[in-house]
Short mmCIF file of C-alpha atoms in Angstrom, two decimals:
data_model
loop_
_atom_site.label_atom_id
_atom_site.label_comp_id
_atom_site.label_asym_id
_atom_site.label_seq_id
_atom_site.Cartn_x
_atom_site.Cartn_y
_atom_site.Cartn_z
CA UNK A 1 -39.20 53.60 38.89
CA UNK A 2 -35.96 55.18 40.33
CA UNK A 3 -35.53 56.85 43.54
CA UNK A 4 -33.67 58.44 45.94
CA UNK A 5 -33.97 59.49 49.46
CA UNK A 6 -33.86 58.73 53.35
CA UNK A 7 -34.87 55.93 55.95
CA UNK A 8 -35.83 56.78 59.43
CA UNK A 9 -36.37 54.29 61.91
CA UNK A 10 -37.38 54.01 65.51
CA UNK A 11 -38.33 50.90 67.96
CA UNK A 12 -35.68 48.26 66.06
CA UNK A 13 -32.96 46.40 66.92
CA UNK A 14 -30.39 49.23 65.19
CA UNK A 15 -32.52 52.88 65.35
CA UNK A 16 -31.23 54.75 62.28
CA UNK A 17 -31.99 58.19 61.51
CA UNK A 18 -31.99 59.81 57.88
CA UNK A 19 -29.80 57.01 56.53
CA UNK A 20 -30.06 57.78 52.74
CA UNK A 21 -31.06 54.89 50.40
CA UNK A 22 -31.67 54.67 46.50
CA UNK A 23 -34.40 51.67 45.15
CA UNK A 24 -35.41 50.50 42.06
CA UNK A 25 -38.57 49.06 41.05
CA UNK A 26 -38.86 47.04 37.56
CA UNK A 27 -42.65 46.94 37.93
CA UNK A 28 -43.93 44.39 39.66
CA UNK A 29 -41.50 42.01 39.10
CA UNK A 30 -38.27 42.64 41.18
CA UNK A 31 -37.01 45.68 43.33
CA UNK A 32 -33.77 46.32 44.68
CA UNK A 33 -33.11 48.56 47.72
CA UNK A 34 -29.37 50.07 48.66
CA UNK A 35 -28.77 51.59 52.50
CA UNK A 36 -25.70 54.11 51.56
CA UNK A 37 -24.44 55.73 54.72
CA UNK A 38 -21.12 58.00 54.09
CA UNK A 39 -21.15 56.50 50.10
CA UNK A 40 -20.75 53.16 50.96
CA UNK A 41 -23.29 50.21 50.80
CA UNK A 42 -24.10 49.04 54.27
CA UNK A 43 -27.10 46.62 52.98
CA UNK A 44 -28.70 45.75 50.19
CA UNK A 45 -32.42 43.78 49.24
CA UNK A 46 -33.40 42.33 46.32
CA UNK A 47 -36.92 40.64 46.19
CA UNK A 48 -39.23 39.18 43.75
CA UNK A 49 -43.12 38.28 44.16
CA UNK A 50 -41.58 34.92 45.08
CA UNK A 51 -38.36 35.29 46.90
CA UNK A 52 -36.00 38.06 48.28
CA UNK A 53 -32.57 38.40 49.51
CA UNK A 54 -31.40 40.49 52.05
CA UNK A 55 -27.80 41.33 52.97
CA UNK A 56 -25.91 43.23 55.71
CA UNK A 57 -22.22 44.37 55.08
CA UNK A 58 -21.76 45.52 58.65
CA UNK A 59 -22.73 42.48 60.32
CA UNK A 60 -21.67 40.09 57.77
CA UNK A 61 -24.88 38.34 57.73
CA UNK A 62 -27.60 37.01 54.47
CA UNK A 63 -31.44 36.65 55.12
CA UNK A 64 -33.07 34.99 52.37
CA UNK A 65 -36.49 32.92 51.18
CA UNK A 66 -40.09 33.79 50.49
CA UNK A 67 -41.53 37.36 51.30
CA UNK A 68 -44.37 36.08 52.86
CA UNK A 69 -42.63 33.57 54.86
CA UNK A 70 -44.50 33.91 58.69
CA UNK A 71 -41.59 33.09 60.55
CA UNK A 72 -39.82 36.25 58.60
CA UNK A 73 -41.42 38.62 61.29
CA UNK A 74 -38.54 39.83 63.53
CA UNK A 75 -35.27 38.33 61.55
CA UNK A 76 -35.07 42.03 59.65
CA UNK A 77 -33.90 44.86 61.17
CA UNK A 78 -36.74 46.74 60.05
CA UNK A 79 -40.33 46.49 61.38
CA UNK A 80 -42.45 45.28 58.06
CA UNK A 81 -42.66 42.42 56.12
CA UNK A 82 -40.89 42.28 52.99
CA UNK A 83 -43.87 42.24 51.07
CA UNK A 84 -45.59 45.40 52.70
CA UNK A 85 -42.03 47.09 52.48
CA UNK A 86 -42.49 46.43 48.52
CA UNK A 87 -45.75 47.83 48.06
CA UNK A 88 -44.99 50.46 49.73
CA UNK A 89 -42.31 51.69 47.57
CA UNK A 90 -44.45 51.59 44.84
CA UNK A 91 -47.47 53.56 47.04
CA UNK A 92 -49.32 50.26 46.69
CA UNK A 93 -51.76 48.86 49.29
CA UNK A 94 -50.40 44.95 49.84
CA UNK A 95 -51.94 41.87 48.16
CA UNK A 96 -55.64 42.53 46.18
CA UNK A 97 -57.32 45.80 46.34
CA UNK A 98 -60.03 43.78 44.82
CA UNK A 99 -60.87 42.23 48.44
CA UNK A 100 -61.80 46.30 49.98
CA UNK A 101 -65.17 47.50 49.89
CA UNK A 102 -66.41 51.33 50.46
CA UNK A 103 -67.20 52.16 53.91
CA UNK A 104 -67.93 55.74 53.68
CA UNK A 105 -67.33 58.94 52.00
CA UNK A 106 -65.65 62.42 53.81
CA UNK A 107 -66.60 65.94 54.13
CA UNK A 108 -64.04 66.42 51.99
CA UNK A 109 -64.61 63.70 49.19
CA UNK A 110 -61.97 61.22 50.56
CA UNK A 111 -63.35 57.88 50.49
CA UNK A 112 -62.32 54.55 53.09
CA UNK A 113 -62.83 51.32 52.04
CA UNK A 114 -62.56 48.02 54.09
CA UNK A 115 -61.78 44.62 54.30
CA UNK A 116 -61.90 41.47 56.62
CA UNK A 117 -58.21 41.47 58.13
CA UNK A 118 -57.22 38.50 60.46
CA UNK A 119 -59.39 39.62 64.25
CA UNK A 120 -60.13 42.78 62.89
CA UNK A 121 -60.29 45.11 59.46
CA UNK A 122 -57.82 46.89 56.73
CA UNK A 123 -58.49 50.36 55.52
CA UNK A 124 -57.74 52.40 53.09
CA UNK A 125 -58.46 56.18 52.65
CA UNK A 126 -58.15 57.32 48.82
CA UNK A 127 -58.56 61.48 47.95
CA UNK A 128 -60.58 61.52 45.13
CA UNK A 129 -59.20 64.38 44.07
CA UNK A 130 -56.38 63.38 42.92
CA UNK A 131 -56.99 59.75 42.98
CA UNK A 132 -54.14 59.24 45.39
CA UNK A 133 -53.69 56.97 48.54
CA UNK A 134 -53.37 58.58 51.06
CA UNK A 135 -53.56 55.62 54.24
CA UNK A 136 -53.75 52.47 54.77
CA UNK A 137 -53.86 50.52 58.34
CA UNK A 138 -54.56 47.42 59.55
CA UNK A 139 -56.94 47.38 63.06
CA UNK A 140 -57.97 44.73 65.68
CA UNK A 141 -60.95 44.77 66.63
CA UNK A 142 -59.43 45.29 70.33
CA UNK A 143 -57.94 48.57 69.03
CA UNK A 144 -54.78 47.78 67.98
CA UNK A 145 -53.01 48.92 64.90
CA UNK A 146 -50.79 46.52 63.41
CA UNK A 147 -50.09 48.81 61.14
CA UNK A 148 -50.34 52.28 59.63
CA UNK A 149 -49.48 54.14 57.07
CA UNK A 150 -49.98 58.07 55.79
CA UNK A 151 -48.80 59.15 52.35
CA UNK A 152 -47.95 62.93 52.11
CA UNK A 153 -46.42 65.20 49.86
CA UNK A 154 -47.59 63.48 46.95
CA UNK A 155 -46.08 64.70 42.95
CA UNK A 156 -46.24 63.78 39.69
CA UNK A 157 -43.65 62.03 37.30
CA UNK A 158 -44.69 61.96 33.90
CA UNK A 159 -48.10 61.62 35.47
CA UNK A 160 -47.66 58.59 38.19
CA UNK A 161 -48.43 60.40 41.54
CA UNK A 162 -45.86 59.29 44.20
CA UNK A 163 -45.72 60.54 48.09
CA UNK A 164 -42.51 62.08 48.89
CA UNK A 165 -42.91 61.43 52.37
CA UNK A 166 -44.29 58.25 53.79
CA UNK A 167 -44.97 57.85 57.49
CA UNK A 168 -45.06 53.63 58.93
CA UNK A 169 -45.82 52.89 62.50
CA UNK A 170 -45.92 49.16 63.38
CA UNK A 171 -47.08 47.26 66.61
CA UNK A 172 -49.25 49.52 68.04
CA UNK A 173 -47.01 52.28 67.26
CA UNK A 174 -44.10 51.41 68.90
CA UNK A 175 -41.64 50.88 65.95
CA UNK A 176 -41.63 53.68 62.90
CA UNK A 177 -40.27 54.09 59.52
CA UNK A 178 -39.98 57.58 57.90
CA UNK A 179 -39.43 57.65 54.31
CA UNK A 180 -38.37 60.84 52.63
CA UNK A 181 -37.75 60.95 48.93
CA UNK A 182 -36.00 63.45 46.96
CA UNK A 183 -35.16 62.37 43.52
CA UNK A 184 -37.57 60.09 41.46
CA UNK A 185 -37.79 58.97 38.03
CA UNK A 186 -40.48 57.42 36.60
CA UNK A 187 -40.61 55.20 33.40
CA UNK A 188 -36.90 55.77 33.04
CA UNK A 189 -34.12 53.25 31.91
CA UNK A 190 -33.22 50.56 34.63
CA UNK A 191 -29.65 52.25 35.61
CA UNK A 192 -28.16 48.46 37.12
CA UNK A 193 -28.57 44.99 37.19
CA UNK A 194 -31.13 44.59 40.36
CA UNK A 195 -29.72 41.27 41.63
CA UNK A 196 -26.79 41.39 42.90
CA UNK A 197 -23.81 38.62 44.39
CA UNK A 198 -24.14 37.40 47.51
CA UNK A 199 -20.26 37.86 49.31
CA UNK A 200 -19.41 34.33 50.55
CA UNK A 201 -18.24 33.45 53.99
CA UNK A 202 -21.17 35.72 55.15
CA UNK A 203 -23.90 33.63 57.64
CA UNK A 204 -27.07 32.77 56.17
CA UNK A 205 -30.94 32.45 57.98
CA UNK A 206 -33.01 31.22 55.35
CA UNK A 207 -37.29 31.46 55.79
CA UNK A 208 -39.14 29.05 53.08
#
């Protein structure tokens, strides 16, 4: 999957607004990630199940090692973990959906499922409908969200539903992400090699 669109983001270390971006995803094998202010490349990420890399032009900087790396939180100057930021490109809830259970059904024929998350529980709200996701969040059980996210807008490309506008607030809401898309393929021909070279002379944090 191919696509095309724009990166909002409130709450981190460099607030962007609408800064358009292109990603492809082979699968779920590797994805690769552009930031393309004014035409030219200001980062880039490339990540795997098993490692990613991570590299800022502007500030002449590499952030490499494994995805799920705890010590990752914070080193990226946006507010998700490299793993989440994956799924959610491909409008995936994180890790096994085989671990959520049903929880209840909506007026409206939505259905939330749960799971055991850390202190507290992950949701997920699927429309039945059109057997779409529409939210997922992670909760406390003091009432914090970790983590939320709404998927809106949601097409089809040669039948794959994908949300054309996704909506992330992290840390009890005080950081966001806004994703807007507006070209997608689906099931198309993989347009570039995903990994890419790493410029030398840039420095280097590395989380194993």
């Amino acid at each position: 999957m191919s696509v095309t669109g724009t990166v909002s983001a409130t709450g981190v270390p460099q607030a962007v607004a609408r800064l358009p971006f292109n990603a492809v995803v082979a699968g779920r094998d590797s994805m690769m990630i552009a930031m393309t202010p004014f035409g030219m490349t200001a980062a880039k990420l490339f990540a795997t199940q098993d490692s990613f890399v991570f590299v800022d032009y502007l500030q002449r900087q590499v952030i490499d090692g494994r995805p799920t790396s705890p010590e990752l939180a914070g080193a990226l100057p946006f507010p998700l973990s490299v793993s989440d930021l994956t799924s959610l490109i491909r409008g995936e809830v994180p890790g096994d959906i085989g671990r959520f259970r049903e929880v209840s059904v909506r007026q409206d024929g939505s259905v939330v499922f749960g799971a055991d998350y850390r202190d507290g529980r992950e949701f997920v709200l699927i429309d039945t409908a059109t057997a779409t996701l529409r939210q997922y969040q992670k909760k406390r059980t003091d009432g914090v969200i970790d983590l939320n996210v709404t998927f809106d807008e949601v097409k089809r490309f040669n039948d794959v539903p994908v949300a054309m506008a996704v909506d992330v607030t992290v840390n009890d809401r005080r950081q966001t992400m806004s994703f807007r898309l507006s070209e997608v393929t689906v099931n198309g021909p993989i347009p570039q090699r995903l990994r890419f070279d790493v410029p030398s002379g840039f420095s280097r944090k590395s989380f194993r």
